[in-house]
Every structure is written in structure tokens, then in C-alpha cells.
Coordinates of C-alpha atoms in Angstrom, one line a residue:
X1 CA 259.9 4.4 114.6
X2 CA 257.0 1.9 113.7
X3 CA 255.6 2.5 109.5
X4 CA 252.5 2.0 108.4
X5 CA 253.3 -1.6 107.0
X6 CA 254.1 -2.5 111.0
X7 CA 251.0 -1.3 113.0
X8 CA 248.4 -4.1 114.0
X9 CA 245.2 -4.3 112.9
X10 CA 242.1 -3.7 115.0
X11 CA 240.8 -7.5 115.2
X12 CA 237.6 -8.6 118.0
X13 CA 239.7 -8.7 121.0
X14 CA 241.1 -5.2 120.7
X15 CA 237.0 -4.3 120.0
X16 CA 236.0 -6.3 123.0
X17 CA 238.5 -4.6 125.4
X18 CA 237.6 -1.1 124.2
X19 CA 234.3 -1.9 125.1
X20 CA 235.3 -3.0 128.7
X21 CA 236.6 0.5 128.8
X22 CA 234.0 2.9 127.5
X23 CA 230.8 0.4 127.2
X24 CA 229.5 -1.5 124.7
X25 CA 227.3 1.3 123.3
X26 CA 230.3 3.6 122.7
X27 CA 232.3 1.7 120.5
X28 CA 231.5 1.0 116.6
X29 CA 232.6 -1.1 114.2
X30 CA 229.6 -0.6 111.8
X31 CA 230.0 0.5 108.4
X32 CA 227.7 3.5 108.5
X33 CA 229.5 4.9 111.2
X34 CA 232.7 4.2 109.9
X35 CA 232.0 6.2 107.3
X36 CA 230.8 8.8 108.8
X37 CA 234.2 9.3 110.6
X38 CA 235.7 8.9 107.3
X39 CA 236.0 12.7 106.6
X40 CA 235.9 16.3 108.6
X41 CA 236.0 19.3 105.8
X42 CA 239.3 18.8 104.0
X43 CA 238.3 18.5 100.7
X44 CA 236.5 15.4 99.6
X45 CA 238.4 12.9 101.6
X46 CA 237.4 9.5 103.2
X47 CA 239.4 7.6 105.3
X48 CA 237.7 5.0 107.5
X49 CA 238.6 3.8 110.4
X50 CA 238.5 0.3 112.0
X51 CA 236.8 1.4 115.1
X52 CA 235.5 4.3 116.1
X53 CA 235.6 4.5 120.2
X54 CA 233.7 7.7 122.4
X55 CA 235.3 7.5 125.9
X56 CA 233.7 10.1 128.2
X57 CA 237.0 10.5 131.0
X58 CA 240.3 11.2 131.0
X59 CA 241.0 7.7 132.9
X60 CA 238.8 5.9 129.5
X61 CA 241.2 7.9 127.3
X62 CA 244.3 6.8 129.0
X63 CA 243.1 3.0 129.1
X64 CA 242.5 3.3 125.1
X65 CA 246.2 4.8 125.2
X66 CA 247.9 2.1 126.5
X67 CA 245.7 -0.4 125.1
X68 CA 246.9 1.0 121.6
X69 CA 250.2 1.9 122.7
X70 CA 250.8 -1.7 123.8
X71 CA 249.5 -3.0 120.8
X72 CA 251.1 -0.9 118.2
X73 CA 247.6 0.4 116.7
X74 CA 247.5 4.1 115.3
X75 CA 244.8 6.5 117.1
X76 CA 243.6 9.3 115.4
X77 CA 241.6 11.8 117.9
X78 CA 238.8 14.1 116.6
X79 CA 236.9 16.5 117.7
X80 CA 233.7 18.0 115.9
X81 CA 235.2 17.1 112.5
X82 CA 235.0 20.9 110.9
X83 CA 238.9 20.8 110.0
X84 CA 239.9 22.0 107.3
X85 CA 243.4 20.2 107.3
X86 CA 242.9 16.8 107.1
X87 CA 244.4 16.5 111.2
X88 CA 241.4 14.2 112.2
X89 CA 241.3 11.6 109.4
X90 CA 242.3 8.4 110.0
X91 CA 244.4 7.5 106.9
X92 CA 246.3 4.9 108.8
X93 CA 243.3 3.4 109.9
X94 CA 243.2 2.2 113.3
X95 CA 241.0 3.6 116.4
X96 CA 239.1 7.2 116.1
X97 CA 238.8 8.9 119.0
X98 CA 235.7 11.5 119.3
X99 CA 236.0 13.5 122.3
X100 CA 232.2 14.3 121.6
X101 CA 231.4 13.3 124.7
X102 CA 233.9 15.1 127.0
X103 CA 231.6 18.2 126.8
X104 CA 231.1 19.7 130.0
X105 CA 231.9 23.6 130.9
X106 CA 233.5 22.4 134.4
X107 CA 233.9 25.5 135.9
X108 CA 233.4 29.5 135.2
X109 CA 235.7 31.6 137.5
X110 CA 234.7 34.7 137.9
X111 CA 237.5 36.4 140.2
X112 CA 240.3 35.1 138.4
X113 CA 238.8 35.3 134.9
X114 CA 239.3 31.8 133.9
X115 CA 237.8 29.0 132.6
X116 CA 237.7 25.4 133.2
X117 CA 236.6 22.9 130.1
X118 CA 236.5 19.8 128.3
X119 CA 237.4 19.9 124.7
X120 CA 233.7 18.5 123.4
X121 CA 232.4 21.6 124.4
X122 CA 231.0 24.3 121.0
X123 CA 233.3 27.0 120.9
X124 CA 230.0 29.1 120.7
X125 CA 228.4 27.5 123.7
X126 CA 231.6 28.5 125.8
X127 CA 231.5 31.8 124.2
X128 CA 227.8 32.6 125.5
X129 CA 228.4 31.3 128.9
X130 CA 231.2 33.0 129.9
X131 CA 229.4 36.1 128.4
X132 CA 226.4 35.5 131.2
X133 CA 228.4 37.1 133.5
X134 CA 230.3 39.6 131.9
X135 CA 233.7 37.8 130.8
X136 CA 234.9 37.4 126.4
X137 CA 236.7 34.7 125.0
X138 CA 237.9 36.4 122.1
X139 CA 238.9 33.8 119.3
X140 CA 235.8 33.1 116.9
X141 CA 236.4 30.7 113.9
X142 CA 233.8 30.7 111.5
X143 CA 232.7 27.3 112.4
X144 CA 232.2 28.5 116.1
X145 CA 228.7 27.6 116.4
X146 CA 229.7 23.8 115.4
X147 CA 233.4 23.2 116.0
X148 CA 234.5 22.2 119.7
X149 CA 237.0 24.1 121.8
X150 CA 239.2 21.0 121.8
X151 CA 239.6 20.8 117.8
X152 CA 240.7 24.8 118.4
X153 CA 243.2 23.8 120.6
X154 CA 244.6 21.6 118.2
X155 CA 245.0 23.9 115.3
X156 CA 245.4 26.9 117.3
X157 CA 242.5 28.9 115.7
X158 CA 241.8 32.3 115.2
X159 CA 238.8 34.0 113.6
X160 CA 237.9 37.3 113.1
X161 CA 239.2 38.8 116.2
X162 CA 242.1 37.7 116.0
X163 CA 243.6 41.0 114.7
X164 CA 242.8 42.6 117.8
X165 CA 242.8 40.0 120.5
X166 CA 245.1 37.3 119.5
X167 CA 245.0 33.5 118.8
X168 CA 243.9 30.7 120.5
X169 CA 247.3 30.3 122.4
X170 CA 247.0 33.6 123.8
X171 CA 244.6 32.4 126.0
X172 CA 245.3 29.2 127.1
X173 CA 247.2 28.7 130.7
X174 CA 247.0 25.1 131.4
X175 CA 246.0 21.8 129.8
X176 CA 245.5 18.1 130.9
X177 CA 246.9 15.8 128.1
X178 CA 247.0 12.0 127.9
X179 CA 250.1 10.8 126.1
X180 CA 250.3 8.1 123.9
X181 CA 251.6 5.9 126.7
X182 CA 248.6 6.7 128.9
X183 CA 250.0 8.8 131.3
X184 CA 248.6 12.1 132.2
X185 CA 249.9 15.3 132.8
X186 CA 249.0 18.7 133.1
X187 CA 251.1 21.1 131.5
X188 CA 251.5 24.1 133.3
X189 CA 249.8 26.3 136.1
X190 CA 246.4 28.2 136.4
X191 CA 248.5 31.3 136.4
X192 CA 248.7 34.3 134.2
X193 CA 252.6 34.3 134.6
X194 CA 254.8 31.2 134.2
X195 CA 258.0 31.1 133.5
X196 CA 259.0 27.2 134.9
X197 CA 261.0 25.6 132.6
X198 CA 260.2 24.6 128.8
X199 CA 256.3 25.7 127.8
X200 CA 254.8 22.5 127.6
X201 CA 251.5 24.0 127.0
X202 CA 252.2 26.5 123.8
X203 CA 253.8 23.3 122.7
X204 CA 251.0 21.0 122.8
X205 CA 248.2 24.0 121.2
X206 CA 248.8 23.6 117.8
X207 CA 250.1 20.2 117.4
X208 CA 247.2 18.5 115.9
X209 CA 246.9 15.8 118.2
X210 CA 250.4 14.1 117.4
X211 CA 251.9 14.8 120.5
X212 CA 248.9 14.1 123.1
X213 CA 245.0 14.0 124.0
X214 CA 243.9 17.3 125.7
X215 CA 241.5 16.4 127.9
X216 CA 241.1 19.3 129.9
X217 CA 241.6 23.0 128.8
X218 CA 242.0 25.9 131.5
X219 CA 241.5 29.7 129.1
X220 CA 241.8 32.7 130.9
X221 CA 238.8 35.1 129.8
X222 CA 238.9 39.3 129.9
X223 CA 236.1 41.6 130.6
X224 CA 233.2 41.6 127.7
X225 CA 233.2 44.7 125.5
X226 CA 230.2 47.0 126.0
X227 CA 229.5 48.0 122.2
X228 CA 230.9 47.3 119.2
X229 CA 230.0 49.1 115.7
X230 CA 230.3 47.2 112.5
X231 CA 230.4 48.6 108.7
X232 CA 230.4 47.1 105.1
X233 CA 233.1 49.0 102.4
X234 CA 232.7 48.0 98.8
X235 CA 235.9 48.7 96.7
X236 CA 235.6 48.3 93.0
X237 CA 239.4 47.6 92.9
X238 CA 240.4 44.4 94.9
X239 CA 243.9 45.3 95.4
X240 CA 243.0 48.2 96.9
X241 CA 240.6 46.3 99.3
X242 CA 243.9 45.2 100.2
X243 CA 246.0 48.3 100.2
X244 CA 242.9 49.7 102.4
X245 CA 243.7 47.2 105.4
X246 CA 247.5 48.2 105.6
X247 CA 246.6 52.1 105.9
X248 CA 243.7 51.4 108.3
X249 CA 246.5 50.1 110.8
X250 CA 249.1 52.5 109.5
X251 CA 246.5 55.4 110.7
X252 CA 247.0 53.9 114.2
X253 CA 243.4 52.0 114.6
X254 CA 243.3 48.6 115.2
X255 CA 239.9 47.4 114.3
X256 CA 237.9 44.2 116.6
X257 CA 237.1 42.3 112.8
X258 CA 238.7 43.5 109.3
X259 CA 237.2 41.0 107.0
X260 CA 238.0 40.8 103.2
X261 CA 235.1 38.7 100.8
X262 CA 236.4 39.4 97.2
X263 CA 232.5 39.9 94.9
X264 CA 232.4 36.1 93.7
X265 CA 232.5 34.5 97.1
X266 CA 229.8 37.3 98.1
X267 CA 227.7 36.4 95.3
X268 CA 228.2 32.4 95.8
X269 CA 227.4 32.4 99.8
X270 CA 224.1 35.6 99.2
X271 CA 222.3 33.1 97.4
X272 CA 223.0 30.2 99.4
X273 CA 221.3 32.0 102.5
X274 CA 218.8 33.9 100.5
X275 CA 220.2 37.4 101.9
X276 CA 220.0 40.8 100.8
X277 CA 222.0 42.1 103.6
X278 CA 224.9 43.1 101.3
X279 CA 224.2 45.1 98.4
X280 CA 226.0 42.8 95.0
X281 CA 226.9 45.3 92.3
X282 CA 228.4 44.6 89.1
X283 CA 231.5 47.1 89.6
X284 CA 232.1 46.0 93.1
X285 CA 235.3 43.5 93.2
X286 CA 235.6 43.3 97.2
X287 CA 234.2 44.1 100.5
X288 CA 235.4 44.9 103.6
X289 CA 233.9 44.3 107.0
X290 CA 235.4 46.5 110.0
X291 CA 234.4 46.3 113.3
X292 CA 235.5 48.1 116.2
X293 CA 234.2 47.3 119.7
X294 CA 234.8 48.8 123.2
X295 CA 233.3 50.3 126.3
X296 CA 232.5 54.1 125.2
X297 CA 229.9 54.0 122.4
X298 CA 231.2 57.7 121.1
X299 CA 234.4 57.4 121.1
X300 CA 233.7 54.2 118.3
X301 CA 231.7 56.3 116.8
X302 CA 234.2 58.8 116.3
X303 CA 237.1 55.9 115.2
X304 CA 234.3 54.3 112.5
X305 CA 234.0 58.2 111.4
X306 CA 237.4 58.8 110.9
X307 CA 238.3 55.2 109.4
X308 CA 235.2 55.9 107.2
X309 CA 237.1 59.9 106.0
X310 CA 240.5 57.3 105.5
X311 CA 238.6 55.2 103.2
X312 CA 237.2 58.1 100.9
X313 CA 240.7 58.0 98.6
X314 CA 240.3 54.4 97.4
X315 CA 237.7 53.9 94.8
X316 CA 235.0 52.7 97.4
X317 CA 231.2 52.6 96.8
X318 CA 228.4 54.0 99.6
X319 CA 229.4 52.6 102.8
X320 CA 226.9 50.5 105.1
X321 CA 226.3 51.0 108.5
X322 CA 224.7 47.8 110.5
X323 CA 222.4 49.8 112.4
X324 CA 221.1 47.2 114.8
X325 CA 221.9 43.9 116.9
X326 CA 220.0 41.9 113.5
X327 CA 222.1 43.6 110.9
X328 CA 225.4 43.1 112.5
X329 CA 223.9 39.3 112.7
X330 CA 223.2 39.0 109.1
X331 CA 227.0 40.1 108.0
X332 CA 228.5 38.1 110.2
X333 CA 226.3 35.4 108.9
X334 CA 226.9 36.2 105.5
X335 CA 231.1 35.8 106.3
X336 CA 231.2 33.1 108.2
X337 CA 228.8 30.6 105.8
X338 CA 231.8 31.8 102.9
X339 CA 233.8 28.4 102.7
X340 CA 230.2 26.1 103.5
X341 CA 228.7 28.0 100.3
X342 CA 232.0 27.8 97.7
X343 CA 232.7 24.7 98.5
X344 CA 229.3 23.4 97.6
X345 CA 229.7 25.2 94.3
X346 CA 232.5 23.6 93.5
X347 CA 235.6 25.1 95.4
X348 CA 236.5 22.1 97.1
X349 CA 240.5 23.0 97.4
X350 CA 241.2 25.7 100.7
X351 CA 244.2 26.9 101.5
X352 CA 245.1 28.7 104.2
X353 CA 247.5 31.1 103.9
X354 CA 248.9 34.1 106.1
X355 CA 251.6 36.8 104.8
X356 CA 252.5 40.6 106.9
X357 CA 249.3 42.7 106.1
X358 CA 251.3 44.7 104.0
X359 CA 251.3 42.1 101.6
X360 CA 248.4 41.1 100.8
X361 CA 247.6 43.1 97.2
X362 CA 250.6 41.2 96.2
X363 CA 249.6 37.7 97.2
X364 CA 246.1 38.6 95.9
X365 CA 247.2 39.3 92.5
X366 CA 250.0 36.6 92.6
X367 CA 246.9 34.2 93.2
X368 CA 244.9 35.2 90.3
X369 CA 248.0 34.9 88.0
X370 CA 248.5 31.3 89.6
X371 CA 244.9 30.9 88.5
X372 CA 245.5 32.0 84.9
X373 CA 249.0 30.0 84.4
X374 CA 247.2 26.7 85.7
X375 CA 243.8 26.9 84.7
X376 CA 241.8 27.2 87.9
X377 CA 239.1 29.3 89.5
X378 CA 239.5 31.0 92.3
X379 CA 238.2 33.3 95.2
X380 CA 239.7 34.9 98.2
X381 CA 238.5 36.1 101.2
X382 CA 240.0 35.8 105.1
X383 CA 241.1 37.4 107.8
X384 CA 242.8 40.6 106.3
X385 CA 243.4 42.5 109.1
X386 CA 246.4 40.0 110.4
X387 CA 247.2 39.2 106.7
X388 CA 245.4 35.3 106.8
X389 CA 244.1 35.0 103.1
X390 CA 242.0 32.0 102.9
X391 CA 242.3 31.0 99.1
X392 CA 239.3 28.6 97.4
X393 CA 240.2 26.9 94.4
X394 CA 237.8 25.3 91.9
X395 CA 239.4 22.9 88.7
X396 CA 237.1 21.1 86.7
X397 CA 237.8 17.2 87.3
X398 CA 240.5 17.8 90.4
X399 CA 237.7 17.6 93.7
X400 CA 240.7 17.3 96.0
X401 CA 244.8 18.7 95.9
X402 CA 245.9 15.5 97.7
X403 CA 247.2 13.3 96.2
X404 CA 246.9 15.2 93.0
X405 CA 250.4 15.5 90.9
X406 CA 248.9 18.5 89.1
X407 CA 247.3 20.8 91.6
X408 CA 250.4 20.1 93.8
X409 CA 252.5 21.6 91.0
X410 CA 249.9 24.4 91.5
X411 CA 249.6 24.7 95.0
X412 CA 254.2 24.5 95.4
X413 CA 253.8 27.5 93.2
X414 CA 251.5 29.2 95.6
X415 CA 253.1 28.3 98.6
X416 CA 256.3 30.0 97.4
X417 CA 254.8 32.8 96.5
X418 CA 253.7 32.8 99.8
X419 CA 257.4 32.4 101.3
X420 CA 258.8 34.8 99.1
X421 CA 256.3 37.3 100.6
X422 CA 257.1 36.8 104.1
X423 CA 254.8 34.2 104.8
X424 CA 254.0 30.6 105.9
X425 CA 251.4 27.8 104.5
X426 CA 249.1 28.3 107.1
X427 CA 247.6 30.6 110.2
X428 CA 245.2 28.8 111.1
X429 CA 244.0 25.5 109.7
X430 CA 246.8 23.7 110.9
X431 CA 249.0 21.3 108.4
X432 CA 247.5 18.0 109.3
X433 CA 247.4 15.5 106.0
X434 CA 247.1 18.1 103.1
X435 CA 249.5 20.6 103.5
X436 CA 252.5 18.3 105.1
X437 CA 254.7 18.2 101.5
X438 CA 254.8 22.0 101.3
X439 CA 256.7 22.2 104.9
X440 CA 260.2 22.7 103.4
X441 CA 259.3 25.5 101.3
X442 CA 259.3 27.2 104.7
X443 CA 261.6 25.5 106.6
X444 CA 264.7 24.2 106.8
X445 CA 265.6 20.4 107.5
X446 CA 266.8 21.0 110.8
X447 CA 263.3 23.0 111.9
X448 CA 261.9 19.3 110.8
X449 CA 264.4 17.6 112.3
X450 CA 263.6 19.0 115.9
X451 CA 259.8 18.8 115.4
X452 CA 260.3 14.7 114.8
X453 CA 262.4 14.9 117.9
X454 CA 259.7 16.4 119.9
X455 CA 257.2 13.8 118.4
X456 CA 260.0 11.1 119.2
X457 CA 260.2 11.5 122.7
X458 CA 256.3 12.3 123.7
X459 CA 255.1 9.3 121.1
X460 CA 258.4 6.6 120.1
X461 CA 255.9 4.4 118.9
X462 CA 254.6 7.1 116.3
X463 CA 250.6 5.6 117.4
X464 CA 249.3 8.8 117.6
X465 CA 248.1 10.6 114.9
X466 CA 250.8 9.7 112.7
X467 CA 251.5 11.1 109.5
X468 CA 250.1 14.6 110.2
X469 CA 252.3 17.7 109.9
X470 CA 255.2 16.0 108.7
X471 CA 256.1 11.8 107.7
X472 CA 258.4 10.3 111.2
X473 CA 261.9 9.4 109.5

């Protein structure tokens, strides 16, 4: 396998023939724009690049490939730059490869209930076309109005409903990938069934651009929901916030949303968008946001009743009701601005946990120990209904956890707390850069040993994206 030491530079003849592929116009070697590829939302990282190249095709792509291939040059591809992980910055240096402009919905098919993209398409855009006529992809990061489906893809989001309607593997049948060589493939079938040797396709979701370029990204969609209801619980116990999402499922509902936003994050994010959509009360320690959705607007009403009658034995205050289309906007505002408004505060450390349900009051309060024993603020909130705690961490003089012999002391303490409770360093964020040394707490050396194979034999020259998830050996 090629180290860092061995990769060539980027000097003006590799420039020049990037420029023969995508134009002149698409390819920059400025400073300003090297900087602003420097960094997605890990953290405060910067890494520049050497040249940051926009191809618009699949064939562009698979020229820069072998271009880089041949040459021994490290790519690093990147979509809207909203990760959270680190996957997208170029720490090797090398080429950057924005997929911005590979941002056409290519086709919307309405019998089979599929659809046909590029990855530089917003994951809200594709969201509100397919609901035109009548059809719901489900998954729903946070960043959904500004990440691209592509970047999801790679990390395999989630989102809110997730706890009802799966990830974003769940719905993907069939992708077109440029390899590192610059061949292309497409790795399965436009079919809901497939069982045709190894899945090629679940393999490549989630692999952070190490293994190959998507390019083209066929989702199957299901029929849009008719209604859905959504309601605010404040609990003036967090752990019981917790507890509360366990016995929600245990009672046999299973909810559209179940969001958890512990009071400090609430209070951070109300000010930042000047909302008084959430009532902030000094004995409040959590909220919950449920949502239920469907096609029969009484029987939800009857579910949010009787989830509302479960609820009455934890120590909840009054309950709110979003009463209308704006409301319902305003929550969902509120949550998904969360990690935008901590961070700028100061919480500039996210990890991205995920443990069974069940266990969440216990990795709750584990944190806030953590955050006693090693002097560090901290606030939680996440997906709770499918157990995916995001955790913010704010200590004074430490900005970032990379790189940090400290915080990673912290952060290894955390991450087995995590393992001990049944679950793995992240559930949606992906590894990428930042998380990559906390890989055998929850694995052994053989699960690493295979996953270098796989990188092996799709990318021997270790060009593309290298150094994410795990270091090549």
C-alpha cells in the first residue's frame, strides 16, 4: 500500500490536465478556495487541499480517477461539506472532489416508486419532489435542507425518522460508482429483491468515499403519509426522559420522530432563533418530541392520547400540542438548528453515539459523570427513539478532540462506556478522520483486518480517501 510520504504532489501539469477534463473554470488552485474546502463541520478543522476540481459527469469523474490513480495522488470526494466526521477533509492533501455540480433529480418513477439521482442534489429538495406526487423518502438528517443526498449515502444517515422507517440503506437499490481506477460500475439492480451474489451496494452506503465515487443513486420511495401529529413532553428528570422512550415502545407504539433535547441545548438553540415555541422552565431538565404520522387522522389521535395517559407516571410538566402546519415547523426548527447553535457557543466536540434504547438513562448519566471526572461541559440530545445519543462537549482551551492527547483520554472513556452498554462509536456520522482510533474498542483485529481487505482490492493504491475509518497497514 502507498503512505503518505509516497503520494505525488499536485504540480501545473496535473492542474492543466484536470482542466482539459472538467474546463478551466472548474478547477482551483487559489488560496481562498482552498480554504474554503479546508473544513466541513467536524470540529474546527482545516485541511487544504492542492486543487480543488468540480467535474459535472460520471465520464469527468473517471478521467480525474485514472489521472490520479496513475499518478499516485490522494482524492478526497465531498459533497455539501455538513459532515460531522471529518470523511471529506483532505488531510493528505491532494485533489478535492465536489460533486456540487452533479445535481440533477434524473428521474421520478411513479409506478415503481423509485427514484433516479445524482448525489449533488439537497436531501430536502429530493424530499419535496418526490412528495409532488404523492411518494416519501423517509430519512431526514438535520442538515437536510443543506446536505446532498450523495454525502448521505456516504455516511448512511438517518434523522428523525429513522425509528420508524429505517436508515438510508434501507432505501437504496442500486448505485453507479467510479472506482479509484476509473472504471465504472453499477452495483446492483433497480429491483426491490436481489439476492445475486455479494451486496455490492450495502457495501459501498456507508463507506465514506474510500472504496468509490457514487455518481448515480437509484432510492426506492413509499406512499406519503396523510397526517402526522406532533407533541412536546417536558420531564423534570432527564433519566426519566430516557426511561420514557423505552416504555413508549414497550407499550407497543412506535412513534414517526422521538426526539430527546436535554434543557441546556434547548436554552442554547431558543435564543439563537429567537423562538418562543417551547416553553424553558427552570425545573424542566429534558424534552421529548413525539411524532406519529399515518393515513387515519383518529386513530393518531387516539395513539398520541394514549401515549400522552403512558406518560402521566414520570414526573412530566403540561404537555404541548402543535396545533397547526406552523407549529409543527417551529419544533422541528428548533431540533434540527441544535448542533448549529452549541457549537457556536462553544461545544465544538460531537460525538455520535448509538446504544439499544433501553439504555440510554445509563449512557446519559455515564456521560455527565465522564463530564465531572474530566472537567468538561456537556449536553445531549439525539435520536432517542432508536437509542442514537448525539453528545456535545465544551472544554475551555480544547476547540477540537483530534489530535488532542487529553480529550482522547476522555472521549476512550466514553466510547467504552458506550461498548460496555451494547453499543458502537457511531449511528450515523460515520468514522471518517475523528473517530478512526476508537475502532478497536468495538472491534476486534480481524473485523479490521477484512475491512482493509475490502479497501485493498477496490483501491491497492490507497488514493482514495485514505486515512478515513481506519489507517491501510
Amino acid at each position: 500500500m502507498i503512505s503518505v510520504e509516497n503520494y505525488a504532489k499536485v504540480d501545473m501539469e496535473i492542474v492543466q490536465q484536470l482542466k482539459a477534463i472538467v474546463g478551466e473554470q472548474y478547477v482551483f488552485v487559489d488560496e481562498e478556495s482552498l480554504s474554503n474546502y479546508a473544513h466541513d463541520e467536524t470540529e474546527n478543522l482545516h485541511f487544504p487541499p492542492e486543487v480543488v476540481v468540480k467535474p459535472r459527469t460520471t465520464e469527468e469523474i473517471s478521467h480525474i480517477m485514472k489521472l490520479c490513480n496513475d499518478a499516485i495522488i490522494p482524492v478526497t470526494p465531498r459533497g455539501a461539506g455538513t459532515g460531522l466526521a471529518g470523511a471529506a477533509l483532505a488531510d493528505k492533501g491532494g485533489v478535492l472532489l465536489s460533486t456540487e455540480r452533479l445535481n440533477s433529480i434524473l428521474k421520478i418513477d411513479e409506478r415503481n416508486h423509485q427514484v433516479i439521482t445524482e448525489p449533488g442534489v439537497i436531501t430536502e429538495v429530493l424530499m419535496d419532489e418526490v412528495k409532488k406526487v404523492g411518494l416519501f423518502y423517509p430519512p431526514d438528517p438535520s442538515s437536510r435542507g443543506s446536505c446532498f443526498i450523495g454525502g448521505n449515502i456516504s455516511a448512511n444517515s438517518g434523522g428523525p425518522k429513522a425509528v420508524k422507517y429505517g436508515v438510508v440503506r434501507d432505501y437504496v437499490l442500486n448505485l453507479e460508482v467510479v472506482l479509484p481506477s476509473g472504471e465504472v460500475i453499477w452495483t446492483g439492480a433497480n429491483v426491490l429483491k436481489n439476492s445475486t451474489g455479494y451486496n455490492l451496494t450495502h457495501l459501498i452506503v456507508g463507506s465514506e468515499g474510500t472504496l468509490g465515487i457514487v455518481t448515480k443513486i437509484v432510492l426506492r420511495l413509499i406512499p406519503l403519509p396523510k397526517y402526522d401529529l406532533l407533541m412536546l413532553v417536558p420531564f423534570r428528570n432527564l433519566e426519566q426522559a430516557g426511561e420514557a422512550v423505552s416504555e413508549i415502545f414497550r407499550a407497543g407504539f412506535v412513534p414517526s420522530g422521538l426526539e430527546l433535547v436535554e434543557i441546556d441545548a434547548l436554552k442554547i438553540v431558543s435564543k439563537m432563533v429567537d423562538s418562543s415555541a417551547v416553553p424553558v422552565t427552570e425545573d424542566t431538565e429534558a424534552h421529548l418530541i413525539i411524532e406519529v404520522d399515518g393515513n387515519d387522522v383518529d386513530v393518531l389521535m387516539k395513539e398520541m392520547e394514549a401515549i400522552s395517559e403512558l406518560l402521566t407516571k414520570y414526573d412530566i410538566g403540561e404537555l404541548y400540542f402543535a396545533d397547526d402546519a406552523q407549529q409543527k415547523t417551529e419544533l422541528w426548527k428548533l431540533r434540527r438548528r441544535v448542533a448549529e447553535a452549541v457549537k457556536m457557543v462553544g461545544y465544538t466536540i460531537e460525538e455520535d453515539t448509538v446504544v439499544p434504547r433501553a439504555e440510554l438513562p445509563a449512557l446519559i448519566r455515564g456521560v455527565k459523570a465522564l463530564g465531572r471526572q474530566y472537567d468538561f461541559n456537556v449536553v445531549c440530545y439525539g435520536h432517542a427513539g432508536d437509542g442514537n445519543l448525539h453528545i456535545r462537549i465544551h472544554k475551555e482551551g480544547t476547540p477540537n478532540s483530534y489530535g488532542d492527547a487529553e480529550m482522547n483520554k476522555c472521549l476512550r472513556a466514553m466510547f467504552e462506556l458506550v461498548y460496555k452498554l451494547g453499543g458502537t462509536i457511531s449511528g450515523e456520522h460515520g468514522v471518517g478522520l475523528i473517530q478512526k482510533g476508537y475502532m478497536n474498542i468495538v472491534m476486534k483485529e480481524a473485523n479490521l483486518r477484512i475491512m482493509r481487505d475490502i479497501k485493498r482490492a477496490f483501491d491497492p493504491n490507497n488514493i482514495l480517501n485514505p486515512g478515513k475509518i481506519f489507517d491501510q497497514q
